Coordinates of C-alpha atoms and ligand atoms in Angstrom, one line a residue:
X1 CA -20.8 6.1 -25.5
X2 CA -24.4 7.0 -25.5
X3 CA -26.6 9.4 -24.0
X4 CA -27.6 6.9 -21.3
X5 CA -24.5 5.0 -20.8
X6 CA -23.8 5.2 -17.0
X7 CA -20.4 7.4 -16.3
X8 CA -18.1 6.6 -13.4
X9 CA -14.9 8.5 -12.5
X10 CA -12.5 7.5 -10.4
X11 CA -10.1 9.9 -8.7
X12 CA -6.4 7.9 -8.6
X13 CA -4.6 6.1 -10.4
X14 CA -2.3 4.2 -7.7
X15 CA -3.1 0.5 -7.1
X16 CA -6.4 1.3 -5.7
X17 CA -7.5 3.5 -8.2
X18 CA -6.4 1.3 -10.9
X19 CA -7.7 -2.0 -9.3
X20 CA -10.9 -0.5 -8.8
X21 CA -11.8 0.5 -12.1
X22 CA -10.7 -2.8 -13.5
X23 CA -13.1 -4.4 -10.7
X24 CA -15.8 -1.6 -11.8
X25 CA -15.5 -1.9 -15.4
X26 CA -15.3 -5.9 -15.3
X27 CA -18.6 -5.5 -13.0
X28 CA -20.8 -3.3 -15.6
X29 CA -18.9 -3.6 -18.9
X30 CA -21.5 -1.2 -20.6
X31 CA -20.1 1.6 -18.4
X32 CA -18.0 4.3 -19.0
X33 CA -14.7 4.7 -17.0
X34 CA -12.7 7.4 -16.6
X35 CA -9.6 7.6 -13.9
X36 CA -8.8 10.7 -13.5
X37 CA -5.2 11.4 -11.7
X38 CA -2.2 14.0 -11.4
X39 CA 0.7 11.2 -10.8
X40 CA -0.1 8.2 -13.4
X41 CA 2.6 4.9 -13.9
X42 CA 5.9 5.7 -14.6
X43 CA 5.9 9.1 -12.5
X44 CA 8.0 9.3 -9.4
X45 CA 7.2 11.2 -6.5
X46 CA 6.6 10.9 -2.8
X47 CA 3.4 12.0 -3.0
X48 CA 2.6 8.9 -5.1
X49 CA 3.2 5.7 -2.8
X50 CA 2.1 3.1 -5.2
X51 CA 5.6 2.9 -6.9
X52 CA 7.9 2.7 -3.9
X53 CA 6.6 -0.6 -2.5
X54 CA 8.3 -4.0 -1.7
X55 CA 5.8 -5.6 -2.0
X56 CA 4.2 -8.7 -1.1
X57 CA 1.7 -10.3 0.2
X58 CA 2.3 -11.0 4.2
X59 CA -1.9 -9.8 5.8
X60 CA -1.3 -7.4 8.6
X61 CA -4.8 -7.5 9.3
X62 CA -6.3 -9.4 12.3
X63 CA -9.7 -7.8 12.4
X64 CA -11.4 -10.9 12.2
X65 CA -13.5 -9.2 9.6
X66 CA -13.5 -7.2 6.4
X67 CA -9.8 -6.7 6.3
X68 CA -8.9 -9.8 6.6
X69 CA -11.8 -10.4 3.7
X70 CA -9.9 -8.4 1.6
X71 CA -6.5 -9.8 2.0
X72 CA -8.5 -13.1 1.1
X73 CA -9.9 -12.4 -2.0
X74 CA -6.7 -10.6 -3.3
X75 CA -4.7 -13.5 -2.7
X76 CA -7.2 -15.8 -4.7
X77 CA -6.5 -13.0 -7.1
X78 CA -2.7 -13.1 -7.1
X79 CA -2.9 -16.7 -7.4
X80 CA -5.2 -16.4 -10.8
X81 CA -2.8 -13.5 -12.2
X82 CA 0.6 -15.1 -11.1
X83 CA -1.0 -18.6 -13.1
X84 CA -2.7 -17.0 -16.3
X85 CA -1.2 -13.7 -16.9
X86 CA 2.9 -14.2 -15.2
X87 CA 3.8 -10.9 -17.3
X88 CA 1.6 -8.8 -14.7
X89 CA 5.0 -9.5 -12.1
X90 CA 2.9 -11.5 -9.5
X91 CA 4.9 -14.7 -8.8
X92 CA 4.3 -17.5 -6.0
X93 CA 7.2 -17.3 -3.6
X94 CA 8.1 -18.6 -0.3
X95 CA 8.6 -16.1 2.5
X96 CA 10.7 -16.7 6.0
X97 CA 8.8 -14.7 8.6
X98 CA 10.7 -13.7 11.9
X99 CA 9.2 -12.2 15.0
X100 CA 11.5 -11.0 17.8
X101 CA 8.6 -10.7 20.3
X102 CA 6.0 -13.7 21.7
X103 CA 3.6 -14.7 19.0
X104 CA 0.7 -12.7 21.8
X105 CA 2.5 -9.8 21.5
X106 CA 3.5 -9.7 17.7
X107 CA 0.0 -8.5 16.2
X108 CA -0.6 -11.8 14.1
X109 CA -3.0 -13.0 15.9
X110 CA -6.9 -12.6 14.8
X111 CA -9.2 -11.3 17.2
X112 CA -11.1 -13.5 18.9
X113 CA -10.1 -16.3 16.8
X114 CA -6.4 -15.6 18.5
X115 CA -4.9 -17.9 15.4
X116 CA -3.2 -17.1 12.3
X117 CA -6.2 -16.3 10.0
X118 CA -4.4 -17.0 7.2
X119 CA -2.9 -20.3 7.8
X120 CA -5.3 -22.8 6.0
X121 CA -5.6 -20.0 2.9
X122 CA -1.5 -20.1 1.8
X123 CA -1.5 -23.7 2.4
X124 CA -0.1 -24.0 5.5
X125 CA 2.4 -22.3 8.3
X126 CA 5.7 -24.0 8.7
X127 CA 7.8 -23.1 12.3
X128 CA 10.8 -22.1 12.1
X129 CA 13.5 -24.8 14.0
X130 CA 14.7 -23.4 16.8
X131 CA 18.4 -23.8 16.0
X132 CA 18.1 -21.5 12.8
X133 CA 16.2 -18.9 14.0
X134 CA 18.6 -15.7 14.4
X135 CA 19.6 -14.8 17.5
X136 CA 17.1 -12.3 19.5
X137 CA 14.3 -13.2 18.2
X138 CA 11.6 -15.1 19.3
X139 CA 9.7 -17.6 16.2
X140 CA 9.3 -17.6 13.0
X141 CA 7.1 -19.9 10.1
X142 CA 7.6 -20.0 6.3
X143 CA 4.8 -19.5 4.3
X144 CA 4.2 -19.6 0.4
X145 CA 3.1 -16.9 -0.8
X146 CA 3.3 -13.6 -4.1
X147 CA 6.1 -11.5 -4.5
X148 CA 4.7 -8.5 -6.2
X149 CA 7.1 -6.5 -8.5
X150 CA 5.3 -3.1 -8.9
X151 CA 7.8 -1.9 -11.4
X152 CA 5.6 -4.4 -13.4
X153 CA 2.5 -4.7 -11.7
X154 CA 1.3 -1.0 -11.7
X155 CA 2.6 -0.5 -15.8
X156 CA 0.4 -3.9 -16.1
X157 CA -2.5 -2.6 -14.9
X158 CA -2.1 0.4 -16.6
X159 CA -2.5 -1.4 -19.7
X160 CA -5.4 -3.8 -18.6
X161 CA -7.0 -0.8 -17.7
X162 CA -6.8 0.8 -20.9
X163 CA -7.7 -2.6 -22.7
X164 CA -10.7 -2.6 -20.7
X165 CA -11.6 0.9 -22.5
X166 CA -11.3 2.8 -20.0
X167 CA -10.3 6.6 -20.1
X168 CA -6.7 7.4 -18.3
X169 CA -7.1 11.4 -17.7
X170 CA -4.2 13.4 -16.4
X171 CA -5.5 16.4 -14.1
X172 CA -5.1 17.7 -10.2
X173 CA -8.3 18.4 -8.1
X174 CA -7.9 21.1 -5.0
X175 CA -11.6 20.5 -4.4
X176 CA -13.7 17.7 -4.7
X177 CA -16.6 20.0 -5.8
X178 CA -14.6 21.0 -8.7
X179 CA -14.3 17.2 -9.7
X180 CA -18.5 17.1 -9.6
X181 CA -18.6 20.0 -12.1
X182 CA -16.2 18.5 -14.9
X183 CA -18.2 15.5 -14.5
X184 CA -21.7 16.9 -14.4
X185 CA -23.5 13.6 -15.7
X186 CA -21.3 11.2 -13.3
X187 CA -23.5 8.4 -11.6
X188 CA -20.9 7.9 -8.6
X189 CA -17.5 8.9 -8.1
X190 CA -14.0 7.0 -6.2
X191 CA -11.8 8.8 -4.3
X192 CA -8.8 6.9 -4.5
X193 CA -6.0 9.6 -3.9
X194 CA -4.3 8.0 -1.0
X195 CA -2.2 11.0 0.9
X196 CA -4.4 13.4 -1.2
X197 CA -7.1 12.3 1.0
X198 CA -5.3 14.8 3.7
X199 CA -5.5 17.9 1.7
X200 CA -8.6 17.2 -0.9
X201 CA -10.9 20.2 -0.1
X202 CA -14.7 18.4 0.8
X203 CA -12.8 15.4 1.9
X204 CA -10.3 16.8 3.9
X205 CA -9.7 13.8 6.1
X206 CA -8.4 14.6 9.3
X207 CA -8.6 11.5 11.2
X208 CA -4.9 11.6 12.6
X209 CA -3.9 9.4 15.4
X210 CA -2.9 11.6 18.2
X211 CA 0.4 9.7 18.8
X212 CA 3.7 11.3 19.7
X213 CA 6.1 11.5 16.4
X214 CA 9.4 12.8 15.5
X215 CA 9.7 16.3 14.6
X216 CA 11.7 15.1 11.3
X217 CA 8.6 13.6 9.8
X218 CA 6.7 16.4 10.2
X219 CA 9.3 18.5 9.0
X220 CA 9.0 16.0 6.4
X221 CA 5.2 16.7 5.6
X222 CA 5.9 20.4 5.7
X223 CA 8.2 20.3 2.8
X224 CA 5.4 18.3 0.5
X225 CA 4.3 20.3 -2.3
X226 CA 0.5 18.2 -1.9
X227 CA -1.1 19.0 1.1
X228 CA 2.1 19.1 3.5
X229 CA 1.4 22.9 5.1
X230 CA -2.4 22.2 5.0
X231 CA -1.7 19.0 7.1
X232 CA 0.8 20.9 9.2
X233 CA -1.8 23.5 9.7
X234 CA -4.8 21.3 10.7
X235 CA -2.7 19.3 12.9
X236 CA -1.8 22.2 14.7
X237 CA -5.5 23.6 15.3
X238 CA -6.6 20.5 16.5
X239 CA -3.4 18.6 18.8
X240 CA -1.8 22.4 19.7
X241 CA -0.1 20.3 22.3
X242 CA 0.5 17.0 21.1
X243 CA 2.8 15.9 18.4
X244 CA 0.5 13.9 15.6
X245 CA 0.8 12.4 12.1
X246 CA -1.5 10.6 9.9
X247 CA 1.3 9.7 7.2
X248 CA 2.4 6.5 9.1
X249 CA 5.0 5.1 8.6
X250 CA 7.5 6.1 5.6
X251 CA 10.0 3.7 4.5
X252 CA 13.3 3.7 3.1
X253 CA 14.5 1.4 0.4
X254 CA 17.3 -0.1 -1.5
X255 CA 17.2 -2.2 -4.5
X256 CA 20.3 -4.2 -4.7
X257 CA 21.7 -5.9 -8.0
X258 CA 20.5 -9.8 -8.5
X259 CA 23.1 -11.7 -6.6
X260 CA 25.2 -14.1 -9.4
X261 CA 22.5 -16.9 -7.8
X262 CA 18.9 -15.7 -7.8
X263 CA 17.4 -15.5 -4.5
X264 CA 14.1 -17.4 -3.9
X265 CA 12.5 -16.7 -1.2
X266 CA 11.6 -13.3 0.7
X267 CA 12.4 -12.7 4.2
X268 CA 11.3 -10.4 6.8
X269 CA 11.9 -9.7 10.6
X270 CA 10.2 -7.6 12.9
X271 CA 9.6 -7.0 16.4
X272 CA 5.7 -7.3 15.4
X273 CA 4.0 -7.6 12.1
X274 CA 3.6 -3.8 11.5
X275 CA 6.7 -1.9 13.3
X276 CA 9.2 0.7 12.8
X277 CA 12.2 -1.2 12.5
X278 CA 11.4 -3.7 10.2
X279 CA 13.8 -5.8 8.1
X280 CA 13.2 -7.2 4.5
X281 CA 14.4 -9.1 1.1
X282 CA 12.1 -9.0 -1.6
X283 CA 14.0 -10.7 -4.8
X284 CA 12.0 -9.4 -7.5
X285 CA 12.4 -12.6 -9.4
X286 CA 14.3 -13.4 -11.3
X287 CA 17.0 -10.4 -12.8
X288 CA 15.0 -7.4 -11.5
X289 CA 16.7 -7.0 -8.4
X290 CA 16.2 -7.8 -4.8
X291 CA 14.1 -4.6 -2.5
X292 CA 15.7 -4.1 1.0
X293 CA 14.1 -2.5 3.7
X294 CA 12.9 -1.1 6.4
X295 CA 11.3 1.8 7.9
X296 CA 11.5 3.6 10.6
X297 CA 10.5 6.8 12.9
X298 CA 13.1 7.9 14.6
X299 CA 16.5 9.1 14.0
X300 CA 17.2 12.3 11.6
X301 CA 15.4 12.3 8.2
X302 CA 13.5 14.0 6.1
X303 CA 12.6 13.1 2.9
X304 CA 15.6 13.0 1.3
X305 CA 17.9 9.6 1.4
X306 CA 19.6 9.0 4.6
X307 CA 22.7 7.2 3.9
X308 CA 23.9 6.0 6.8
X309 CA 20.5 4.6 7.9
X310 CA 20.9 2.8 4.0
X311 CA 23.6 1.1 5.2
X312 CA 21.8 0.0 8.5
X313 CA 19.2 -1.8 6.0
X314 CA 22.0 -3.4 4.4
X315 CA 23.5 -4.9 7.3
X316 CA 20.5 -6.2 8.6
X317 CA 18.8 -7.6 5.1
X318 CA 22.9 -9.7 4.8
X319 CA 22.3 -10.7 8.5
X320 CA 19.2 -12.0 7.8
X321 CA 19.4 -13.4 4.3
X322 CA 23.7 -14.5 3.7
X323 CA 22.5 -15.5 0.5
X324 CA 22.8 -12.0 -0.3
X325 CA 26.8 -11.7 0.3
X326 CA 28.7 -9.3 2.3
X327 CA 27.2 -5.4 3.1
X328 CA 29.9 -3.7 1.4
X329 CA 29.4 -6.1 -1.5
X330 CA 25.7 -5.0 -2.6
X331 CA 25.8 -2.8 -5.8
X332 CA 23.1 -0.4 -5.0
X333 CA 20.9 0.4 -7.9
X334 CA 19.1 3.1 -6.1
X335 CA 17.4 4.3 -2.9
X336 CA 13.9 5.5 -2.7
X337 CA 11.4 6.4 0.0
X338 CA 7.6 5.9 0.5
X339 CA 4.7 7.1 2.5
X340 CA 2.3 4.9 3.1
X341 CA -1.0 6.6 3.2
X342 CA -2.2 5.3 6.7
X343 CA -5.5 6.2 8.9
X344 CA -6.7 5.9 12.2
X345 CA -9.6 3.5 12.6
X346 CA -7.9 1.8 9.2
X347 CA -8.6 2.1 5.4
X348 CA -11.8 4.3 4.6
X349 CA -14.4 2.2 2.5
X350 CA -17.5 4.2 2.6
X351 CA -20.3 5.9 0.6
X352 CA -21.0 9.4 1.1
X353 CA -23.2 11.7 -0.8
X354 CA -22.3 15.4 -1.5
X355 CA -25.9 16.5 -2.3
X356 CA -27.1 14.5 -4.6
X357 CA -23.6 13.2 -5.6
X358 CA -22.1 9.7 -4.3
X359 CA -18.7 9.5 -3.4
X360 CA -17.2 6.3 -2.7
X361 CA -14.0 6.9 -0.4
X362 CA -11.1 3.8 -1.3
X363 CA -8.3 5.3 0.5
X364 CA -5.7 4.5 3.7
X365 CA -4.7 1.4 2.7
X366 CA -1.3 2.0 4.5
X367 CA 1.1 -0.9 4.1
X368 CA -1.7 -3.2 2.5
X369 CA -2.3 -0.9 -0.5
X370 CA -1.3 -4.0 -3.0
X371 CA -2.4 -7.0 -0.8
X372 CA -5.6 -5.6 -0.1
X373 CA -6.2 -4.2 -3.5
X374 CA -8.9 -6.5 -5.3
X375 CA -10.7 -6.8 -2.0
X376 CA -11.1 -3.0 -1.5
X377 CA -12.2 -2.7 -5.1
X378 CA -15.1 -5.2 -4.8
X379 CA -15.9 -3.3 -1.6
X380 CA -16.0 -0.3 -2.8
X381 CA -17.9 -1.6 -5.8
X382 CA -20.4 -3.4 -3.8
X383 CA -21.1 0.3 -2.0
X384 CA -22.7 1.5 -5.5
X385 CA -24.7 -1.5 -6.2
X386 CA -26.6 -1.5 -2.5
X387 CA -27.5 2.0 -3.7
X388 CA -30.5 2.6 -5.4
X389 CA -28.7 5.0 -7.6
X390 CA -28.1 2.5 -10.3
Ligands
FAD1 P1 -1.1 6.2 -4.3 O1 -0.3 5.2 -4.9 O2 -0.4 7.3 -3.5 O3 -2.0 6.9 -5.4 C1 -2.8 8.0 -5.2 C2 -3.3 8.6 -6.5 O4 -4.2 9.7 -6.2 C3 -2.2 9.1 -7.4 O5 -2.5 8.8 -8.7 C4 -2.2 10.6 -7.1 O6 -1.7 11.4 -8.2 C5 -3.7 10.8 -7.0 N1 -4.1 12.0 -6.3 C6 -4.0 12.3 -5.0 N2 -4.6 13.5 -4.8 C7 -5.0 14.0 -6.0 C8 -5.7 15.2 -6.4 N3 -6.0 16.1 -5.5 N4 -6.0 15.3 -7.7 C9 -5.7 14.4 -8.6 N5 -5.0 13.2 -8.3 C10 -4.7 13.0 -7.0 N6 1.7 -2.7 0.3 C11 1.5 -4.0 0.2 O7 0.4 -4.5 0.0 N7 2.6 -4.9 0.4 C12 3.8 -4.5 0.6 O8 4.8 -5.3 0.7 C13 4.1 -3.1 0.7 N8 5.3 -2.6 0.9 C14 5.5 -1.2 0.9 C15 6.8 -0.7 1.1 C16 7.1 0.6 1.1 C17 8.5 1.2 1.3 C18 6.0 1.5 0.9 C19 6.2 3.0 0.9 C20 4.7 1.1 0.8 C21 4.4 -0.3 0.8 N9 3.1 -0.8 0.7 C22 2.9 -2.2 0.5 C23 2.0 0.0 0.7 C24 1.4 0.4 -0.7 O9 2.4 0.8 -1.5 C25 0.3 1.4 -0.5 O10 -0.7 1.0 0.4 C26 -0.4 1.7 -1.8 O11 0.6 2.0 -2.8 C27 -1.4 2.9 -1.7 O12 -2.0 3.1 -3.0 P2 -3.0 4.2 -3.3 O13 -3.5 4.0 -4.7 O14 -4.0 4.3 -2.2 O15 -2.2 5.6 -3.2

């Protein structure tokens, strides 16, 4: 690259950091790109979220505004990839959606709008008939929509990412300072680290929701080798009296075998949309196996496996979905838990400047880190262009 070719490094390499320097690097091609990240594809840890998701596409947002934007443009997206590039593990697929509460009352509903945002978008909401709907619960609708299989979509990136020319760096950063001086002649940087957004030094985000929480997750932070006693410690300075966690909500995980006949179609239930004692079936079509969750808060866990609470998931995910077979039937490939890397006030899309530095902030995506993805990146892109410091 030459003397003048403009440098941009991006701090990450989950689905946000990788999405976004594909959406940077497709934006000015005659850039260089460098992602710059301590856990990369293939690793496994809970500090890195991207890899334990379902995941699908089901919005959660009902701002009315720029999260539902986002949502929109990455489902244009998913429909594009799942057509021309299938490899990349996007793949249309129907999804049964059940709510146990009233419609008002199960967070679907936009603001001001009060309708399903998304409705025209998929191609249309279909109601549930009463007579199948399972007992307790209150409606449902089946929508068409992507099944995402991360064990191929985050890999796939990877490699469009490094088609695109862009540099994949291993390295940790304590201090976002420290980033500015290996990158002396950077024009802007991304922080895209997710949970590292908690413990970065100059970032440093401590925008926790002061919410009562069970003393397992937190006992569950303090045992995280990134950031889990700094988190501990801030939250205890500033809510000495109040239980609080930004790290909302983890969720547990099984993935099952492939039943003898494929499933097609996802399923979920829920009290609301976002809740912490969800149910779902994502098949990860066709022989990859089929995710089963959910999450929840209470009970005792840390961040090891909890057993008994696996077998919970699997009697609800059967009860829900018989295609499936019987509980004790289900030959468990393994169990896994996430964090999703959540945020008061929601996701953090924003320019700031350290100096004269520019840091655009891509992180909090919580549980729309891969539905959200392509309309973060162009977000987050757009920051650097309305800057003059092109
Ligand atoms: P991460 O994937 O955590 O990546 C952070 C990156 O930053 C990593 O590369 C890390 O190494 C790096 N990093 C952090 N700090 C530093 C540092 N100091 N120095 C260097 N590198 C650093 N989303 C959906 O859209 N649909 C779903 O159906 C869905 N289901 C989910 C189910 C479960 C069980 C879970 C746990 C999550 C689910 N999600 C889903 C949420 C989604 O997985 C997350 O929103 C998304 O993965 C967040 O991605 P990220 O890139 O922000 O963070």
């Amino acid at each position: 690259m030459g003397i003048d070719t403009p440098l941009y490094v991006i701090l990450g390499a989950g689905v946000v950091g990788l999405t976004t320097a594909l959406e940077l690097k497709t934006r000015f091609p005659a850039s260089e790109v460098i992602v710059v990240a301590k856990h990369l594809p293939g690793d496994r840890s809970v500090e890195y979220t991207s890899p334990w998701a379902g995941a699908n596409w089901l919005s959660m947002a009902t701002d009315n505004g720029v999260q539902e934007e986002w949502d929109a443009v990455t489902f244009k997206k998913f429909e594009r990839l799942s057509r021309q590039s299938p490899e990349c593990g996007i793949r249309r697929m129907d999804i049964r959606a059940i709510f146990d509460s009233p419609i008002e009352n199960a967070g679907i509903l936009s603001q001001g709008t009060g309708k399903i945002w998304y409705e025209k978008l998929v191609g249309g909401l279909c109601e549930v008939p009463t007579h199948e709907l399972p007992q307790g619960s209150n409606f449902g609708y089946d929508l068409s929509t992507f099944m995402i299989n991360v064990q191929s979509y985050l890999p796939w990136l990877q490699v469009q990412v490094l088609k695109a020319g862009i540099d994949l760096r291993r390295a940790k950063f304590d201090d976002i300072n420290r980033l500015f001086e290996s990158f002396p002649t950077a024009k802007a940087f991304f922080n895209c680290t997710g949970l590292g957004s908690y413990s970065l030094k100059g970032v440093e985000d401590h925008n926790v929701y002061p919410t009562k929480v069970h003393h397992q997750l937190l006992s569950l932070l303090s045992h995280m080798t990134l950031g889990g006693p700094t988190i501990l410690y801030y939250y205890r300075r500033l809510y000495p009296e109040t239980d609080t966690y930004v790290f909302d909500i983890q969720g547990q995980i099984l993935l099952v075998e492939t039943p003898s006949k494929p499933l097609e179609k996802m399923y979920f239930r829920s009290p609301k949309r976002v809740a912490s004692d969800t149910t779902y079936v994502f098949p990860r079509f066709p022989h990859g196996g089929v995710v089963l969750g959910g999450c929840r808060l209470d009970g005792v866990w840390d961040g090891n496996i909890d057993l008994d609470f696996a077998e919970d998931i699997k009697r609800r995910c059967c009860a829900l979905c018989p295609d499936l077979g019987k509980p004790e039937d289900l030959k468990v490939l393994y169990h896994a838990v996430g964090l999703r890397p959540s945020r008061k006030g929601g996701p953090r899309i924003e320019k700031q400047f350290y100096g004269n530095r520019m840091v655009v902030h891509n992180y909090g995506a919580a549980g729309a880190g891969y539905q959200a993805s392509w309309g973060m990146a162009k977000y987050a892109v757009d920051l650097i262009i309305q800057t003059s410091h092109l």
